[in-house]
XYZ file of N, CA and C in Angstrom:
837
model
N -191.421 -1.782 -33.713
C -192.195 -2.782 -34.455
C -191.848 -2.692 -35.937
N -191.646 -3.841 -36.569
C -191.354 -3.880 -37.994
C -192.565 -3.418 -38.793
N -192.302 -2.596 -39.830
C -193.388 -2.124 -40.669
C -194.014 -3.238 -41.475
N -195.249 -3.041 -41.857
C -196.002 -4.073 -42.575
C -195.474 -4.299 -43.991
N -194.654 -3.381 -44.508
C -194.063 -3.527 -45.842
C -192.537 -3.562 -45.780
N -191.990 -3.845 -44.619
C -190.538 -3.850 -44.442
C -189.888 -4.843 -45.404
N -188.859 -4.372 -46.110
C -188.132 -5.227 -47.038
C -188.792 -5.385 -48.388
N -189.909 -4.688 -48.619
C -190.637 -4.814 -49.886
C -190.483 -3.553 -50.729
N -190.682 -3.734 -52.019
C -190.599 -2.639 -52.983
C -191.915 -2.569 -53.741
N -192.445 -1.354 -53.879
C -193.726 -1.148 -54.572
C -193.520 -0.303 -55.821
N -194.098 -0.728 -56.911
C -194.106 -0.012 -58.198
C -195.482 0.624 -58.344
N -195.523 1.960 -58.442
C -196.781 2.704 -58.415
C -196.851 3.636 -59.622
N -197.933 3.542 -60.391
C -198.139 4.470 -61.508
C -199.068 5.604 -61.075
N -198.961 6.725 -61.788
C -199.752 7.898 -61.423
C -199.383 8.406 -60.046
N -198.078 8.403 -59.750
C -197.605 8.601 -58.381
C -197.274 10.048 -58.036
N -197.479 10.987 -58.956
C -197.039 12.359 -58.706
C -197.921 13.107 -57.711
N -199.186 12.715 -57.604
C -200.096 13.446 -56.724
C -201.309 12.557 -56.437
N -202.252 13.106 -55.683
C -203.521 12.425 -55.451
C -203.349 11.067 -54.817
N -204.139 10.105 -55.294
C -204.082 8.765 -54.724
C -202.703 8.134 -54.882
N -202.053 8.343 -56.022
C -200.759 7.722 -56.258
C -199.716 8.158 -55.251
N -199.645 9.471 -55.000
C -198.695 9.950 -53.980
C -199.072 9.404 -52.605
N -200.356 9.404 -52.308
C -200.816 8.886 -51.021
C -200.406 7.430 -50.842
N -200.536 6.631 -51.903
C -200.133 5.219 -51.816
C -198.632 5.110 -51.560
N -197.846 5.909 -52.269
C -196.396 5.856 -52.097
C -196.011 6.197 -50.661
N -196.615 7.232 -50.124
C -196.299 7.663 -48.765
C -196.757 6.626 -47.747
N -197.965 6.111 -47.938
C -198.499 5.151 -46.949
C -197.669 3.864 -46.932
N -197.294 3.366 -48.102
C -196.481 2.154 -48.142
C -195.074 2.424 -47.592
N -194.545 3.606 -47.886
C -193.235 3.970 -47.341
C -193.283 4.088 -45.823
N -194.389 4.597 -45.294
C -194.541 4.678 -43.838
C -194.414 3.304 -43.184
N -194.769 2.276 -43.941
C -194.716 0.913 -43.410
C -193.470 0.161 -43.863
N -192.494 0.905 -44.419
C -191.197 0.303 -44.688
C -190.860 0.020 -46.130
N -191.760 0.266 -47.072
C -191.504 -0.052 -48.472
C -190.591 0.981 -49.118
N -189.758 0.537 -50.054
C -189.119 1.418 -51.016
C -190.022 1.495 -52.246
N -189.872 2.564 -53.015
C -190.864 2.899 -54.034
C -190.224 3.097 -55.406
N -190.871 2.547 -56.430
C -190.610 2.912 -57.824
C -191.853 3.655 -58.297
N -191.692 4.929 -58.617
C -192.834 5.801 -58.911
C -192.745 6.332 -60.335
N -193.846 6.262 -61.059
C -193.892 6.851 -62.396
C -195.138 7.706 -62.546
N -195.032 8.691 -63.430
C -196.178 9.516 -63.795
C -195.907 10.114 -65.169
N -196.971 10.435 -65.886
C -196.840 10.974 -67.229
C -196.221 12.365 -67.228
N -196.532 13.170 -66.211
C -195.995 14.540 -66.096
C -196.184 15.323 -67.393
N -197.358 15.187 -67.976
C -197.716 15.894 -69.208
C -199.227 15.808 -69.362
N -199.775 16.688 -70.167
C -201.221 16.694 -70.370
C -201.634 15.791 -71.525
N -202.898 15.401 -71.511
C -203.545 14.674 -72.612
C -204.676 15.560 -73.115
N -204.739 15.768 -74.421
C -205.627 16.792 -74.988
C -207.087 16.614 -74.598
N -207.565 15.379 -74.518
C -208.985 15.178 -74.208
C -209.298 15.394 -72.740
N -208.268 15.458 -71.897
C -208.462 15.631 -70.452
C -208.338 17.097 -70.043
N -207.484 17.845 -70.707
C -207.196 19.216 -70.275
C -208.409 20.143 -70.223
N -209.477 19.926 -71.014
C -210.658 20.790 -70.808
C -211.274 20.651 -69.409
N -210.949 19.565 -68.715
C -211.530 19.309 -67.393
C -210.534 19.604 -66.268
N -209.306 19.150 -66.418
C -208.299 19.399 -65.385
C -206.925 19.085 -65.963
N -205.864 19.709 -65.414
C -204.503 19.404 -65.869
C -203.999 18.114 -65.236
N -203.173 17.398 -65.960
C -202.524 16.226 -65.393
C -201.295 16.658 -64.589
N -200.655 15.705 -63.957
C -199.583 16.012 -63.009
C -198.357 16.577 -63.716
N -197.517 17.226 -62.924
C -196.307 17.864 -63.428
C -195.063 17.173 -62.867
N -193.915 17.491 -63.462
C -192.658 16.970 -62.947
C -192.385 17.488 -61.539
N -192.815 18.726 -61.265
C -192.651 19.284 -59.933
C -193.448 18.488 -58.896
N -194.643 18.042 -59.275
C -195.442 17.244 -58.353
C -194.815 15.875 -58.114
N -194.226 15.288 -59.164
C -193.533 14.015 -58.978
C -192.335 14.203 -58.046
N -191.645 15.331 -58.173
C -190.544 15.634 -57.260
C -191.049 15.758 -55.826
N -192.279 16.253 -55.668
C -192.869 16.335 -54.340
C -193.100 14.971 -53.722
N -193.460 13.999 -54.550
C -193.602 12.628 -54.055
C -192.256 12.080 -53.604
N -191.220 12.362 -54.376
C -189.869 11.927 -53.989
C -189.506 12.505 -52.624
N -189.757 13.778 -52.442
C -189.436 14.428 -51.167
C -190.218 13.799 -50.015
N -191.497 13.496 -50.257
C -192.338 12.933 -49.200
C -191.863 11.545 -48.786
N -191.451 10.741 -49.755
C -190.965 9.391 -49.440
C -189.599 9.459 -48.764
N -188.720 10.295 -49.287
C -187.386 10.398 -48.690
C -187.441 10.969 -47.281
N -188.435 11.798 -47.013
C -188.601 12.340 -45.658
C -188.915 11.246 -44.643
N -189.383 10.099 -45.136
C -189.667 8.945 -44.281
C -188.466 8.004 -44.196
N -187.346 8.450 -44.762
C -186.105 7.671 -44.750
C -186.244 6.384 -45.562
N -187.049 6.469 -46.624
C -187.161 5.357 -47.557
C -186.563 5.774 -48.893
N -186.187 4.794 -49.699
C -185.612 5.071 -51.017
C -186.703 5.090 -52.082
N -186.473 5.890 -53.118
C -187.445 5.981 -54.201
C -186.729 6.240 -55.518
N -187.151 5.539 -56.550
C -186.748 5.813 -57.926
C -187.979 6.358 -58.632
N -187.902 7.578 -59.142
C -189.048 8.220 -59.795
C -188.686 8.545 -61.240
N -189.579 8.204 -62.150
C -189.335 8.441 -63.560
C -190.600 8.983 -64.240
N -190.369 9.805 -65.225
C -191.454 10.264 -66.083
C -191.748 9.170 -67.100
N -192.972 8.653 -67.100
C -193.337 7.579 -68.024
C -194.837 7.594 -68.241
N -195.244 7.290 -69.457
C -196.647 7.251 -69.862
C -197.066 5.783 -69.914
N -198.105 5.407 -69.180
C -198.512 4.001 -69.154
C -198.986 3.508 -70.513
N -199.282 4.414 -71.431
C -199.670 4.004 -72.790
C -198.468 3.518 -73.592
N -197.279 3.908 -73.179
C -196.035 3.605 -73.890
C -195.367 2.413 -73.215
N -195.567 1.234 -73.761
C -195.074 0.013 -73.129
C -193.559 0.033 -72.983
N -192.844 0.429 -74.032
C -191.383 0.411 -73.972
C -190.864 1.408 -72.935
N -191.447 2.599 -72.914
C -191.019 3.602 -71.945
C -191.312 3.176 -70.525
N -192.458 2.541 -70.322
C -192.814 2.067 -68.988
C -191.885 0.933 -68.561
N -191.546 0.055 -69.498
C -190.618 -1.034 -69.183
C -189.258 -0.485 -68.758
N -188.793 0.547 -69.474
C -187.509 1.154 -69.124
C -187.537 1.732 -67.712
N -188.618 2.443 -67.385
C -188.743 3.026 -66.045
C -188.773 1.937 -64.981
N -189.542 0.894 -65.222
C -189.611 -0.220 -64.263
C -188.248 -0.877 -64.097
N -187.576 -1.114 -65.210
C -186.284 -1.799 -65.154
C -185.253 -0.988 -64.373
N -185.326 0.338 -64.462
C -184.402 1.174 -63.705
C -184.673 1.050 -62.199
N -185.929 0.969 -61.832
C -186.255 0.731 -60.432
C -185.825 -0.649 -59.982
N -186.044 -1.624 -60.830
C -185.651 -3.000 -60.505
C -184.131 -3.103 -60.328
N -183.386 -2.401 -61.178
C -181.925 -2.430 -61.070
C -181.461 -1.817 -59.750
N -182.179 -0.811 -59.281
C -181.812 -0.145 -58.038
C -182.107 -1.025 -56.822
N -183.267 -1.683 -56.826
C -183.727 -2.377 -55.622
C -183.587 -3.895 -55.678
N -183.449 -4.459 -56.886
C -183.238 -5.898 -57.003
C -184.490 -6.733 -57.119
N -185.625 -6.195 -56.694
C -186.883 -6.928 -56.784
C -188.030 -5.934 -56.626
N -189.199 -6.312 -57.100
C -190.444 -5.569 -56.863
C -191.470 -6.571 -56.356
N -192.100 -6.246 -55.249
C -193.036 -7.159 -54.600
C -194.490 -6.762 -54.779
N -194.727 -5.460 -54.990
C -196.083 -4.931 -55.065
C -196.210 -4.027 -56.283
N -197.267 -4.224 -57.034
C -197.581 -3.357 -58.170
C -198.912 -2.684 -57.885
N -198.947 -1.359 -58.021
C -200.177 -0.596 -57.834
C -200.451 0.175 -59.120
N -201.377 -0.332 -59.924
C -201.743 0.307 -61.188
C -202.808 1.359 -60.893
N -202.348 2.564 -60.618
C -203.207 3.642 -60.156
C -203.486 4.704 -61.219
N -202.602 4.844 -62.203
C -202.745 5.916 -63.190
C -204.097 5.829 -63.896
N -204.756 6.968 -64.016
C -206.051 6.977 -64.683
C -206.493 8.393 -64.988
N -207.475 8.504 -65.878
C -208.037 9.792 -66.259
C -209.560 9.718 -66.194
N -210.181 10.894 -66.207
C -211.645 10.969 -66.269
C -212.038 12.094 -67.217
N -212.961 11.785 -68.124
C -213.611 12.793 -68.958
C -215.094 12.446 -69.001
N -215.897 13.301 -69.626
C -217.342 13.199 -69.414
C -218.121 13.425 -70.710
N -219.297 12.797 -70.775
C -220.203 12.985 -71.900
C -221.149 11.802 -72.014
N -222.313 12.024 -72.597
C -223.215 10.902 -72.888
C -222.531 9.942 -73.846
N -222.837 8.681 -73.688
C -222.084 7.652 -74.399
C -221.999 7.929 -75.900
N -223.120 8.296 -76.506
C -223.147 8.466 -77.955
C -222.553 9.801 -78.397
N -222.246 10.665 -77.449
C -221.656 11.962 -77.775
C -220.157 12.008 -77.507
N -219.606 10.954 -76.937
C -218.161 10.897 -76.739
C -217.444 10.884 -78.090
N -216.359 11.617 -78.193
C -215.581 11.591 -79.427
C -214.746 10.316 -79.492
N -214.325 9.992 -80.698
C -213.459 8.835 -80.854
C -212.181 8.976 -80.052
N -211.646 10.194 -79.976
C -210.420 10.420 -79.216
C -210.646 10.270 -77.715
N -211.809 10.747 -77.229
C -212.116 10.554 -75.811
C -212.156 9.068 -75.465
N -212.824 8.290 -76.311
C -212.906 6.845 -76.066
C -211.516 6.218 -76.111
N -210.746 6.545 -77.145
C -209.434 5.926 -77.316
C -208.503 6.271 -76.157
N -208.448 7.543 -75.774
C -207.560 7.929 -74.678
C -207.948 7.237 -73.380
N -209.242 7.132 -73.144
C -209.712 6.489 -71.912
C -209.294 5.024 -71.864
N -209.551 4.296 -72.924
C -209.196 2.875 -72.950
C -207.681 2.702 -72.916
N -206.961 3.568 -73.624
C -205.506 3.456 -73.667
C -204.881 3.663 -72.291
N -205.392 4.629 -71.519
C -204.819 4.905 -70.193
C -205.388 3.955 -69.147
N -206.723 3.888 -69.058
C -207.364 3.229 -67.913
C -207.478 1.719 -68.043
N -207.325 1.187 -69.241
C -207.353 -0.275 -69.419
C -206.024 -0.787 -69.947
N -205.617 -0.310 -71.125
C -204.341 -0.774 -71.684
C -203.186 -0.382 -70.776
N -203.255 0.804 -70.168
C -202.196 1.224 -69.252
C -202.066 0.316 -68.053
N -203.182 -0.201 -67.567
C -203.148 -1.158 -66.451
C -202.519 -2.475 -66.910
N -202.907 -2.936 -68.091
C -202.287 -4.137 -68.658
C -200.773 -3.954 -68.793
N -200.360 -2.802 -69.332
C -198.927 -2.539 -69.484
C -198.211 -2.559 -68.130
N -198.849 -1.972 -67.116
C -198.238 -1.908 -65.786
C -197.989 -3.309 -65.240
N -198.976 -4.168 -65.410
C -198.797 -5.562 -64.980
C -197.756 -6.278 -65.833
N -197.831 -6.061 -67.119
C -196.960 -6.784 -68.051
C -195.483 -6.496 -67.795
N -195.134 -5.241 -67.504
C -193.708 -4.929 -67.327
C -193.162 -5.517 -66.033
N -194.039 -5.769 -65.059
C -193.585 -6.208 -63.740
C -193.618 -7.716 -63.536
N -194.571 -8.386 -64.151
C -194.829 -9.791 -63.819
C -193.627 -10.708 -64.065
N -192.925 -10.615 -65.192
C -191.824 -11.576 -65.389
C -190.785 -11.553 -64.278
N -190.419 -10.352 -63.812
C -189.413 -10.278 -62.748
C -189.964 -10.787 -61.423
N -191.267 -10.611 -61.193
C -191.878 -11.119 -59.968
C -191.879 -12.645 -59.953
N -192.189 -13.229 -61.092
C -192.151 -14.695 -61.184
C -190.728 -15.199 -60.989
N -189.772 -14.546 -61.674
C -188.373 -14.981 -61.596
C -187.827 -14.882 -60.174
N -188.236 -13.849 -59.443
C -187.732 -13.649 -58.082
C -188.218 -14.733 -57.129
N -189.388 -15.299 -57.414
C -189.916 -16.380 -56.583
C -190.321 -15.947 -55.185
N -190.645 -14.654 -55.038
C -191.005 -14.118 -53.720
C -192.515 -13.954 -53.554
N -193.295 -14.389 -54.553
C -194.719 -14.084 -54.522
C -194.924 -12.603 -54.749
N -196.033 -12.056 -54.231
C -196.264 -10.626 -54.365
C -197.726 -10.293 -54.490
N -197.970 -9.012 -54.721
C -199.339 -8.503 -54.794
C -199.441 -7.492 -55.923
N -200.491 -7.612 -56.715
C -200.807 -6.639 -57.764
C -202.180 -6.074 -57.451
N -202.267 -4.749 -57.413
C -203.522 -4.072 -57.105
C -203.854 -3.120 -58.247
N -205.040 -3.276 -58.809
C -205.538 -2.360 -59.837
C -206.561 -1.423 -59.210
N -206.435 -0.135 -59.471
C -207.455 0.810 -59.029
C -208.588 0.816 -60.048
N -209.713 0.232 -59.667
C -210.917 0.293 -60.494
C -211.796 1.416 -59.945
N -213.059 1.169 -59.716
C -214.005 2.207 -59.334
C -215.324 1.525 -59.024
N -216.221 2.245 -58.340
C -217.576 1.709 -58.298
C -218.128 1.589 -59.713
N -217.552 2.381 -60.632
C -217.893 2.258 -62.044
C -217.356 0.986 -62.674
N -216.574 0.220 -61.937
C -216.174 -1.108 -62.394
C -217.105 -2.198 -61.917
N -218.152 -1.787 -61.169
C -219.127 -2.740 -60.631
C -220.552 -2.450 -61.092
N -220.796 -1.230 -61.558
C -222.133 -0.874 -62.026
C -222.036 0.260 -63.036
N -223.132 0.506 -63.750
C -223.154 1.572 -64.739
C -223.347 2.932 -64.097
N -222.655 3.937 -64.636
C -222.778 5.318 -64.178
C -222.935 6.200 -65.417
N -223.927 7.039 -65.407
C -224.179 7.886 -66.567
C -223.059 8.893 -66.797
N -222.877 9.254 -68.068
C -221.943 10.298 -68.514
C -220.475 9.872 -68.495
N -220.195 8.628 -68.156
C -218.805 8.145 -68.162
C -218.750 6.715 -68.717
N -219.416 6.474 -69.834
C -219.481 5.120 -70.390
C -218.101 4.568 -70.697
N -217.227 5.400 -71.225
C -215.875 4.945 -71.572
C -215.081 4.599 -70.322
N -215.261 5.383 -69.274
C -214.598 5.130 -67.991
C -215.121 3.829 -67.376
N -216.427 3.659 -67.391
C -217.053 2.454 -66.842
C -216.601 1.214 -67.615
N -216.528 1.335 -68.942
C -216.083 0.201 -69.753
C -214.650 -0.197 -69.390
N -213.779 0.805 -69.225
C -212.397 0.513 -68.871
C -212.296 -0.102 -67.479
N -213.047 0.451 -66.532
C -212.955 -0.027 -65.156
C -213.565 -1.421 -65.005
N -214.594 -1.739 -65.801
C -215.070 -3.121 -65.837
C -214.011 -4.029 -66.476
N -213.339 -3.525 -67.501
C -212.352 -4.322 -68.214
C -211.217 -4.788 -67.321
N -210.756 -3.913 -66.422
C -209.635 -4.337 -65.582
C -210.067 -5.356 -64.530
N -211.365 -5.430 -64.251
C -211.841 -6.503 -63.362
C -211.649 -7.855 -64.050
N -211.982 -7.926 -65.325
C -211.752 -9.162 -66.073
C -210.285 -9.515 -66.157
N -209.453 -8.508 -66.360
C -208.016 -8.733 -66.397
C -207.523 -9.232 -65.043
N -208.000 -8.611 -63.977
C -207.610 -9.027 -62.627
C -207.970 -10.477 -62.363
N -209.196 -10.850 -62.697
C -209.638 -12.214 -62.409
C -208.821 -13.242 -63.185
N -208.477 -12.917 -64.428
C -207.666 -13.824 -65.228
C -206.251 -13.935 -64.665
N -205.647 -12.780 -64.340
C -204.296 -12.803 -63.783
C -204.247 -13.511 -62.428
N -205.300 -13.372 -61.627
C -205.331 -14.061 -60.342
C -205.199 -15.567 -60.541
N -205.850 -16.090 -61.573
C -205.747 -17.512 -61.870
C -204.383 -17.870 -62.446
N -203.879 -17.045 -63.343
C -202.605 -17.356 -63.990
C -201.424 -17.239 -63.028
N -201.508 -16.290 -62.088
C -200.371 -16.021 -61.212
C -200.472 -16.709 -59.857
N -201.621 -17.283 -59.561
C -201.773 -17.982 -58.297
C -200.696 -19.030 -58.036
N -200.321 -19.846 -59.012
C -199.276 -20.844 -58.778
C -197.927 -20.235 -58.393
N -197.757 -18.946 -58.668
C -196.516 -18.259 -58.312
C -196.665 -17.467 -57.006
N -197.777 -17.665 -56.312
C -198.078 -16.950 -55.055
C -198.133 -15.441 -55.252
N -198.522 -15.026 -56.447
C -198.734 -13.602 -56.724
C -200.245 -13.359 -56.737
N -200.669 -12.502 -55.833
C -202.093 -12.219 -55.673
C -202.477 -10.992 -56.496
N -203.705 -10.984 -57.036
C -204.164 -9.885 -57.884
C -205.574 -9.501 -57.460
N -205.781 -8.233 -57.178
C -207.080 -7.738 -56.712
C -207.364 -6.361 -57.298
N -208.627 -5.973 -57.276
C -209.012 -4.618 -57.657
C -209.609 -3.900 -56.459
N -209.379 -2.587 -56.400
C -210.016 -1.725 -55.406
C -211.012 -0.827 -56.120
N -212.174 -0.632 -55.489
C -213.276 0.082 -56.127
C -213.708 1.273 -55.272
N -213.069 2.427 -55.475
C -213.441 3.607 -54.691
C -214.726 4.261 -55.191
N -215.418 4.945 -54.288
C -216.385 5.957 -54.667
C -215.587 7.204 -55.047
N -216.221 8.362 -55.112
C -215.484 9.594 -55.386
C -214.426 9.821 -54.309
N -213.248 10.193 -54.755
C -212.122 10.476 -53.857
C -211.739 11.938 -54.043
N -211.428 12.595 -52.948
C -211.192 14.044 -52.945
C -209.845 14.389 -53.574
N -209.815 14.328 -54.909
C -208.644 14.737 -55.688
C -209.140 15.602 -56.839
N -208.209 16.110 -57.623
C -208.568 16.963 -58.759
C -209.416 16.210 -59.787
N -209.369 14.878 -59.767
C -210.156 14.118 -60.745
C -211.659 14.305 -60.537
N -212.085 14.604 -59.295
C -213.507 14.921 -59.098
C -213.730 16.400 -58.802
N -212.711 17.079 -58.292
C -212.872 18.488 -57.953
C -212.549 19.337 -59.184
N -213.449 19.264 -60.169
C -213.280 20.010 -61.407
C -214.651 20.253 -62.037
N -214.769 21.220 -62.936
C -216.078 21.580 -63.503
C -216.775 20.442 -64.235
N -216.006 19.530 -64.835
C -216.627 18.416 -65.543
C -217.418 17.510 -64.621
N -216.840 17.197 -63.468
C -217.551 16.372 -62.495
C -218.714 17.138 -61.893
N -218.501 18.414 -61.603
C -219.593 19.215 -61.043
C -220.776 19.236 -62.007
N -220.498 19.348 -63.305
C -221.567 19.369 -64.301
C -222.308 18.037 -64.350
N -221.583 16.924 -64.159
C -222.209 15.599 -64.165
C -223.221 15.485 -63.030
N -222.916 16.123 -61.885
C -223.799 16.041 -60.726
C -224.804 17.192 -60.652
N -224.721 18.131 -61.590
C -225.725 19.201 -61.663
C -226.058 19.450 -63.124
N -226.644 18.446 -63.788
C -226.862 18.519 -65.239
C -227.748 19.695 -65.627
N -227.366 20.314 -66.742
C -228.152 21.418 -67.264
C -227.799 22.770 -66.680
N -226.991 22.801 -65.645
C -226.606 24.074 -65.022
C -225.485 24.708 -65.846
N -225.671 25.948 -66.319
C -224.635 26.564 -67.147
C -223.380 26.956 -66.373
N -223.469 27.039 -65.052
C -222.325 27.409 -64.227
C -222.177 26.402 -63.076
N -221.753 25.185 -63.392
C -221.654 24.158 -62.342
C -220.588 24.526 -61.314
N -220.827 24.132 -60.081
C -219.882 24.396 -59.002
C -219.928 23.249 -58.008
N -218.951 23.213 -57.122
C -218.942 22.177 -56.087
C -220.194 22.271 -55.227
N -220.565 23.475 -54.866
C -221.738 23.668 -54.017
C -223.001 23.134 -54.691
N -223.171 23.438 -55.963
C -224.351 22.969 -56.684
C -224.331 21.456 -56.884
N -223.126 20.894 -56.987
C -223.001 19.449 -57.207
C -223.121 18.642 -55.917
N -223.059 19.309 -54.770
C -222.994 18.592 -53.495
C -224.162 17.623 -53.278
N -225.414 17.991 -53.583
C -226.495 17.002 -53.415
C -226.260 15.738 -54.238
N -225.697 15.908 -55.437
C -225.393 14.748 -56.264
C -224.299 13.894 -55.671
N -223.242 14.532 -55.195
C -222.171 13.796 -54.523
C -222.724 13.008 -53.334
N -223.534 13.683 -52.517
C -224.074 13.041 -51.318
C -224.989 11.874 -51.659
N -225.713 11.996 -52.773
C -226.689 10.965 -53.129
C -226.035 9.662 -53.564
N -224.763 9.734 -53.923
C -224.086 8.551 -54.450
C -223.808 7.509 -53.368
N -223.554 7.988 -52.150
C -223.065 7.105 -51.088
C -224.151 6.773 -50.059
N -224.022 5.618 -49.425
C -224.908 5.258 -48.321
C -224.508 5.993 -47.041
N -223.213 6.038 -46.771
C -222.736 6.808 -45.622
C -222.839 8.303 -45.948
N -223.068 9.142 -44.940
C -223.372 10.550 -45.201
C -222.132 11.394 -45.464
N -221.403 11.059 -46.542
C -220.227 11.825 -46.955
C -220.292 12.031 -48.475
N -219.773 13.169 -48.971
C -219.794 13.400 -50.416
C -218.673 12.672 -51.146
N -217.573 12.428 -50.437
C -216.419 11.740 -51.013
C -215.557 11.210 -49.871
N -214.562 10.411 -50.246
C -213.626 9.892 -49.257
C -212.246 10.454 -49.565
N -211.266 10.148 -48.707
C -209.925 10.712 -48.858
C -208.977 9.681 -49.496
N -207.914 10.187 -50.102
C -206.934 9.297 -50.736
C -206.389 8.266 -49.765
N -206.167 8.664 -48.514
C -205.583 7.735 -47.549
C -206.511 6.554 -47.274
N -207.812 6.728 -47.465
C -208.733 5.604 -47.287
C -208.456 4.517 -48.318
N -208.119 4.929 -49.530
C -207.755 3.957 -50.561
C -206.362 3.400 -50.271
N -205.463 4.268 -49.820
C -204.098 3.822 -49.519
C -204.082 2.751 -48.433
N -204.941 2.888 -47.443
C -205.003 1.876 -46.391
C -205.469 0.532 -46.941
N -206.364 0.561 -47.923
C -206.788 -0.690 -48.563
C -205.668 -1.269 -49.415
N -204.947 -0.409 -50.129
C -203.785 -0.861 -50.901
C -202.772 -1.514 -49.970
N -202.519 -0.869 -48.846
C -201.574 -1.414 -47.867
C -202.010 -2.791 -47.389
N -203.263 -2.935 -47.044
C -203.753 -4.241 -46.593
C -203.542 -5.297 -47.667
N -203.948 -5.000 -48.895
C -203.845 -5.988 -49.965
C -202.396 -6.291 -50.324
N -201.506 -5.324 -50.118
C -200.093 -5.540 -50.423
C -199.355 -6.267 -49.311
N -199.910 -6.235 -48.116
C -199.221 -6.781 -46.950
C -199.483 -8.279 -46.794
N -198.718 -8.887 -45.904
C -198.905 -10.311 -45.626
C -200.216 -10.600 -44.899
N -200.860 -9.561 -44.368
C -202.174 -9.751 -43.748
C -203.195 -10.270 -44.752
N -202.960 -9.960 -46.039
C -203.877 -10.391 -47.096
C -203.280 -11.537 -47.910
N -202.457 -12.369 -47.260
C -201.696 -13.371 -48.014
C -202.560 -14.391 -48.738
N -203.818 -14.548 -48.323
C -204.702 -15.479 -49.007
C -205.874 -14.765 -49.675
N -205.711 -13.471 -49.927
C -206.760 -12.687 -50.592
C -206.346 -12.455 -52.034
N -207.066 -13.058 -52.970
C -206.784 -12.857 -54.384
C -208.055 -13.018 -55.201
N -208.106 -12.332 -56.329
C -209.274 -12.383 -57.196
C -210.470 -11.615 -56.664
N -210.216 -10.643 -55.786
C -211.289 -9.952 -55.067
C -211.537 -8.562 -55.643
N -212.809 -8.194 -55.748
C -213.212 -6.814 -56.025
C -213.509 -6.162 -54.685
N -212.671 -5.235 -54.260
C -212.643 -4.707 -52.899
C -213.206 -3.283 -52.912
N -214.477 -3.087 -52.534
C -215.021 -1.728 -52.508
C -214.533 -0.938 -51.287
N -214.149 0.299 -51.530
C -213.906 1.277 -50.471
C -214.734 2.488 -50.901
N -216.019 2.433 -50.618
C -216.956 3.251 -51.399
C -218.048 3.937 -50.583
N -217.910 3.961 -49.258
C -218.923 4.600 -48.410
C -220.336 4.050 -48.702
N -220.377 2.802 -49.154
C -221.655 2.165 -49.432
C -222.270 2.499 -50.770
N -221.494 3.066 -51.683
C -222.061 3.469 -52.982
C -222.554 2.277 -53.800
N -221.846 1.151 -53.723
C -222.242 0.001 -54.564
C -223.578 -0.582 -54.146
N -223.860 -0.596 -52.855
C -225.098 -1.228 -52.394
C -226.299 -0.293 -52.522
N -226.048 0.969 -52.862
C -227.154 1.929 -52.916
C -227.856 1.875 -54.261
C-alpha cells in the first residue's frame, strides 16, 4: 500500500528530539522525505529549566529517518534567524525539488507570573514561539506557491493558544498569536490550495514538561518540586484520566493534516489535548 505521504517532502523545525523528531519519523514512515532543522544550542533564559537540543540529537533524527529508507537533509538553524533559516530551507529544496508540508514545531517554555517575567524572557519567547513560526512559514511559502502543488502548513500551538494558563503569560501570548497568523494565512493561501492549521496539545511527555520549572508550576510554593508532587496538577488539567500525552499522538494529527485525507481542512484549531480545553 502506498504511504499517506508518498512523494511528499516535509520541512520540520525543532526536529532534533521530542515532538519534532517524532513528526519526522511518523511522516517518513508514510513515505515523506524530510528537511529537518534545529537550533542545536542553548538559549540563556531557557537553560535554568532545561537544555535545548544538541547536534548529536539532530544526528539521531537523521539516523531514525534513514533507517526507514527515506532521505533527509538536516541543518543547524535558529528559527529567530530568518537568513539562516532560509539558507537551510533552500538547501533542502535544492535536494528534493519541492516542499509540500511545513511543520513549525520549534518552541521553548519558561515560567513566571506575568509581571515578574524579565524583558529577556518575554523577548526570547516571542522571538522563538511567534516570530520563529512566522519565519518558518515565510521561508517556505514562495516555493510552495511557485510549485503549484498545493500543500499543508501546520503550526504547533497549545491549549495555551485557546485559553489562559497561569505562570506562562508570554507562552500563551505567543501561542494565541500563531492562531491569528494561521487564520490569516489560511485565507491568503487558500487560492493556491495551501492549507494552514494549528494543533493544540495538552502537556506532552518531553523534556519541555519533564523539568523542575513545570513541576514547580503544578506544585506552587514547594521548595523541592518533583514529578511526583506535580502529578495531581498534571492530572487536573485533562478531562481524560492521563497526566500527559505522547509525542506520537501529536505526530498522528500532523500526519492527518499533512495528508490528502485533510484536503479540505484549513483554518482549523485542532486540539489533541485529552479534553483539557473543555475542562
